[in-house]
Amino acid sequence: MNAEAIDHVEIEILSDPEPKKPKKKMSNKKYLGIWTPILAFVTVLLVGLNWALIEFGTVISTQLGGGVFEVENDPATDGWDTQYITSRFPDREAVTAAGLAVIERIGEGGFILAQNRDDALPLPGPSRVTLFGRGAADPILSGSGSGAVNVRGAVFPRQALENAGFTINEALFETIDEFRRDRENPRGRIAMDNPERSTYYIGELPISLYRQHQGTFATYNDAAIVFISRTGGEGGDLQVSMANWDDNYFPGQHQLMLNHDEREMLALAQSNFETVIVVLNVSTQMEIGDLMDDPNVDAILIVGFPGATGFNALPRVLTGQVNPSGRTVSTWSRDFTANPVWHNFGNFRYENLVLDFPVTLQEQFASGHLITPDAFFVNYAEGIFLDYRWYTTAAEMGFLDLDAAVVLPFGHGLSFTEFGWEVVDTRIGDIDGDIEIDVRVTNTGDRAGRDVVQLYFSAPWTPGGIQKAAVNLGAFAKTGEIAPGDSDVVTLVMGVEDMASYDFRDRRAWVLEAGDYVLTLRTDAHTLADGVAPIVHNIPADVVLNQRSHDFAEVTNLFDDVSAMFSLTPRADRILELQREDIAGTFPHGPTPELFNAPDYIEWNGESFAVAANFENWDVQAHADAFDGPMPAVNVRNDITLVELRGLSRDDPKWDDLLDSLSVQDMLDLLLTGAYQTAAIAAIAKPETLDVDGPAGFSHFIDETVYGMALTSQALVAMTWDIDLAFEIGEILGNEALHMGISGWYAPGINLHRSPFSGRNFEYYSADPLLSGRMAAATTQGLGEYGVYTMIKHFAFNDQERNRKTNGVATWLTEQAMREIYLRPFEIAIKDVTFRVPFIVDDQGNHAEVRMGAMGVMSAYNRVGSVWTGGSYPLMTEVLRGEWGFEGFVISDFNLYPFMNADQSIWAGTDLTLSLDGKHFEDTTSAFARTNMRNATHNILFGVTNSSAMNGIAPGAVIHYTPPMGVFMQIIGTAVVGLLVAGGVFMVTRRVVKNRPTGSVEPLAT
């Protein structure tokens, strides 16, 4: 740069700059426009986060940890024994070891030998075998949903076989395993309550992958073991049409028949192996007529869902180390479409109903995809003729050929030995007494084994009278293991009253009609035992039983509003009831067009019953206005603690004193936050309980760390027909619960196998109410002895999964079908259970013991008629408590849905809302509401205080609660952010005030 340029630059720098304009201050309006939204957003965010943390505190605590409740006993009780219930095992590991052994025994006693052509089984010993079928490497051990279990470490078929000395065709197995691991080869999966996301692929390997290993077959040719699997899951049913799920679909194909790939696989095995064994890894029926007829299928085993270790029983059965003794728990028919249930199972929507319930933000968040204006229904047009009751009755009336229609009868199962039966004594009591039959079972074969003795009864029937099935299971017993040539005597017990039919049309009561009651011993529902004559018991005159000896109140019609939908003659606007005297003319078909419109009212026997109105939101105000009762006391504080009422009767006066002491908030916290817990109430030293899901073992829908051992499916438990083993399962679970701190179990499930396509059949025992009820009662009894209350579910008529939550599927059935079929397993599981309750009896800490009954029931999503079951007073109170004497508490199914009205439920008798803080009572101030809340609280506390939850608590104890660290962090965070917001508001206000315009005031316009 030259000097001239430098001089120029210097001159430019030294010259005076142009004066700057003063910076204009931001107006208050603009300033507020910036800061007001910011402060408002932070405030709303702070409030929203706090609301969410409070409203969803239960679910958050399961993930991040809840607070700590510490019991402080009165020093005066030092040295008292407050461990009311103790485990017989030293630790959880010991319980698990014992439990896994029990699961193996369920397999040993429950696997069913359905076919054994030419004595193909047992194999001579551990063999060289080739495994076929995806299920060989990818077996179904449990279903999905509440029945899901943790199967990590479970025994798979290959491991079980190799452990027993079998040699497996490794090359083919690795191909099967590689195929199933590839995500491009999915097997169907039921997504809970979400048909759009559910899939139903069979997922079997294409035949080409099997054929490439044909050269290895000769080396592992002692037998081909072919696995066929079908899954199940909560919240969805199996497919009645595979049109969209199978590339090789053929007309009429449904999910419960073999598909093209499975048939080709089986044909390949048959063409290469002399011995072909099919293993059905299913917990529902399949159409297997072709398999049973095929001379090249040598043996068929049904193994259910075997849980953690059940497959260890497979090689023992194959080699005869264990003689199979399982029996079917439903009828396996040749053609499912010929079943009267076929046309009335599935997806039926009312066309004239548009539902609109008030929806809270929590419900929208939790279940938005299920909130629809639709209403659905299902018709049980078959009435009492479910499963074997249908087939035996239809055959007796000449409507079908039993042998042609049925492949495996209910109660069927083969053995490696033979048994002979002899009645050695019969004792028949009065009407309120029992029928007892002693049967000597002799092993006439050459292998030790167990047998199942089944007693059926046939009641006198008059055409046009009460509907009656040809045969009904009345009693059963399983022998111990009997050596060849030895015998075992079993006693079959059945109440005389239990042969009564329910007459809902005329006498509105149980009725033993005059005539001969024929008692037959059968090896299955169809087959009379050889050489055993029927036993005939004559009742000379009709006996109307308004109250049977085991009822706690008079029994009469309570569901005329549901029965009214049925007709004995064809009517377009009524459901035609299947009738024994005219099976061809009354055989059920799908709903008529008129039945797709819910009537406003239905008339029956001179009465009018609302239908459509029951789908609307329940009117708590109307009930409160009509209530005529005193306002219950609250907040009358005293020193009574919950444990002091342990062992006392439910109507002991001390209960009133304890309930008087509670506040409204105490009750609300208990009643509305029942998801996997019952809440603590410090005022009465009530601890928080841990309640978990089931029924295939302990699990927790929210907290995946809470898992117990993986039990078998309940269907496999029932396949054992072994009441003692069912009790032992309960004992093992009770001991496991003590070591896991569990007080309640959402199980057992005792809905029935109405249709093979119900996605939840694996969670339920059988198609028969007696078998289901007795299994559930035995397991409940075993758990109760160790202080665990079981929530027997789903009460009631919840026999299909589809549409269960979409405003509750309306279930239409006659009161006879209700009482004889669908309510009976619940009745048995409640009436037949009593367990010990030890308690402190005096001020010296001495113990006494009483016996109490079942303490828990879970209501269902569906409706009885058009009324939600959980909100049905006749069902939840008049039947359950009035007629059956139930004294415990009822919990709803997961209540995330607006049709499940919390005010309605506690009025009806559903006490505890299974909810993650998301439900509210509309009314908490009226005498009506307070009375309902008090009753429900009483029921819950009665169940809890007589459970293992009170272990460690002595009379006079206090409970201290330390909130989780997250609560302190929430408080601190809220305070800090709140102070910042307050500071921001102060600064903004100060600035606005400081910068207000000053000067003369402009004159007003004139």
Coordinates of N, CA and C in Angstrom, one line a residue, residues 642 655 670-671 678 686 789 881 887-890 911-913 935-945:
L642 N -55.6 -53.3 61.1 CA -56.3 -54.3 60.2 C -56.0 -55.7 60.7
W655 N -65.4 -54.7 62.6 CA -65.3 -54.2 61.3 C -65.9 -52.8 61.1
L670 N -57.5 -46.8 47.8 CA -57.5 -48.3 47.8 C -58.4 -48.8 46.6
L671 N -59.5 -48.2 46.3 CA -60.5 -48.7 45.4 C -60.1 -48.5 43.9
T678 N -52.9 -54.0 46.1 CA -53.9 -53.2 46.9 C -53.1 -52.2 47.7
K686 N -52.4 -51.1 57.2 CA -52.6 -52.1 56.1 C -51.4 -51.9 55.1
Y789 N -54.6 -65.2 47.9 CA -55.9 -65.1 47.4 C -55.8 -65.2 45.8
R881 N -72.5 -63.5 45.9 CA -72.5 -63.4 47.4 C -73.7 -64.0 48.0
E887 N -67.4 -64.3 50.3 CA -67.1 -63.2 51.2 C -65.9 -62.3 50.9
G888 N -65.2 -62.7 49.9 CA -64.0 -62.0 49.5 C -64.2 -60.8 48.7
F889 N -63.3 -60.4 47.8 CA -63.5 -59.2 47.0 C -63.3 -59.6 45.5
V890 N -63.9 -58.7 44.7 CA -63.9 -58.9 43.2 C -63.1 -57.7 42.6
D911 N -65.4 -54.8 43.4 CA -64.9 -53.9 44.5 C -63.7 -53.1 44.1
L912 N -62.7 -53.7 43.5 CA -61.4 -53.1 43.2 C -61.3 -52.9 41.7
T913 N -60.9 -51.7 41.4 CA -60.7 -51.3 40.0 C -59.2 -51.6 39.6
N935 N -68.6 -50.7 51.5 CA -68.8 -52.1 51.3 C -67.7 -52.7 50.5
A936 N -67.3 -52.0 49.4 CA -66.2 -52.5 48.6 C -64.9 -52.5 49.4
T937 N -64.6 -51.5 50.2 CA -63.4 -51.4 51.0 C -63.4 -52.6 52.0
H938 N -64.6 -52.9 52.6 CA -64.7 -54.0 53.6 C -64.4 -55.3 52.9
N939 N -64.8 -55.5 51.7 CA -64.6 -56.8 51.0 C -63.1 -56.9 50.7
I940 N -62.4 -55.9 50.3 CA -61.0 -56.0 50.0 C -60.2 -56.2 51.2
L941 N -60.5 -55.5 52.3 CA -59.7 -55.6 53.5 C -59.9 -57.0 54.1
F942 N -61.2 -57.5 54.0 CA -61.4 -58.9 54.5 C -60.5 -59.9 53.8
G943 N -60.4 -59.8 52.5 CA -59.5 -60.7 51.8 C -58.0 -60.5 52.1
V944 N -57.6 -59.3 52.2 CA -56.2 -59.0 52.5 C -55.8 -59.4 53.9
T945 N -56.6 -59.1 54.9 CA -56.2 -59.3 56.3 C -56.1 -60.8 56.6

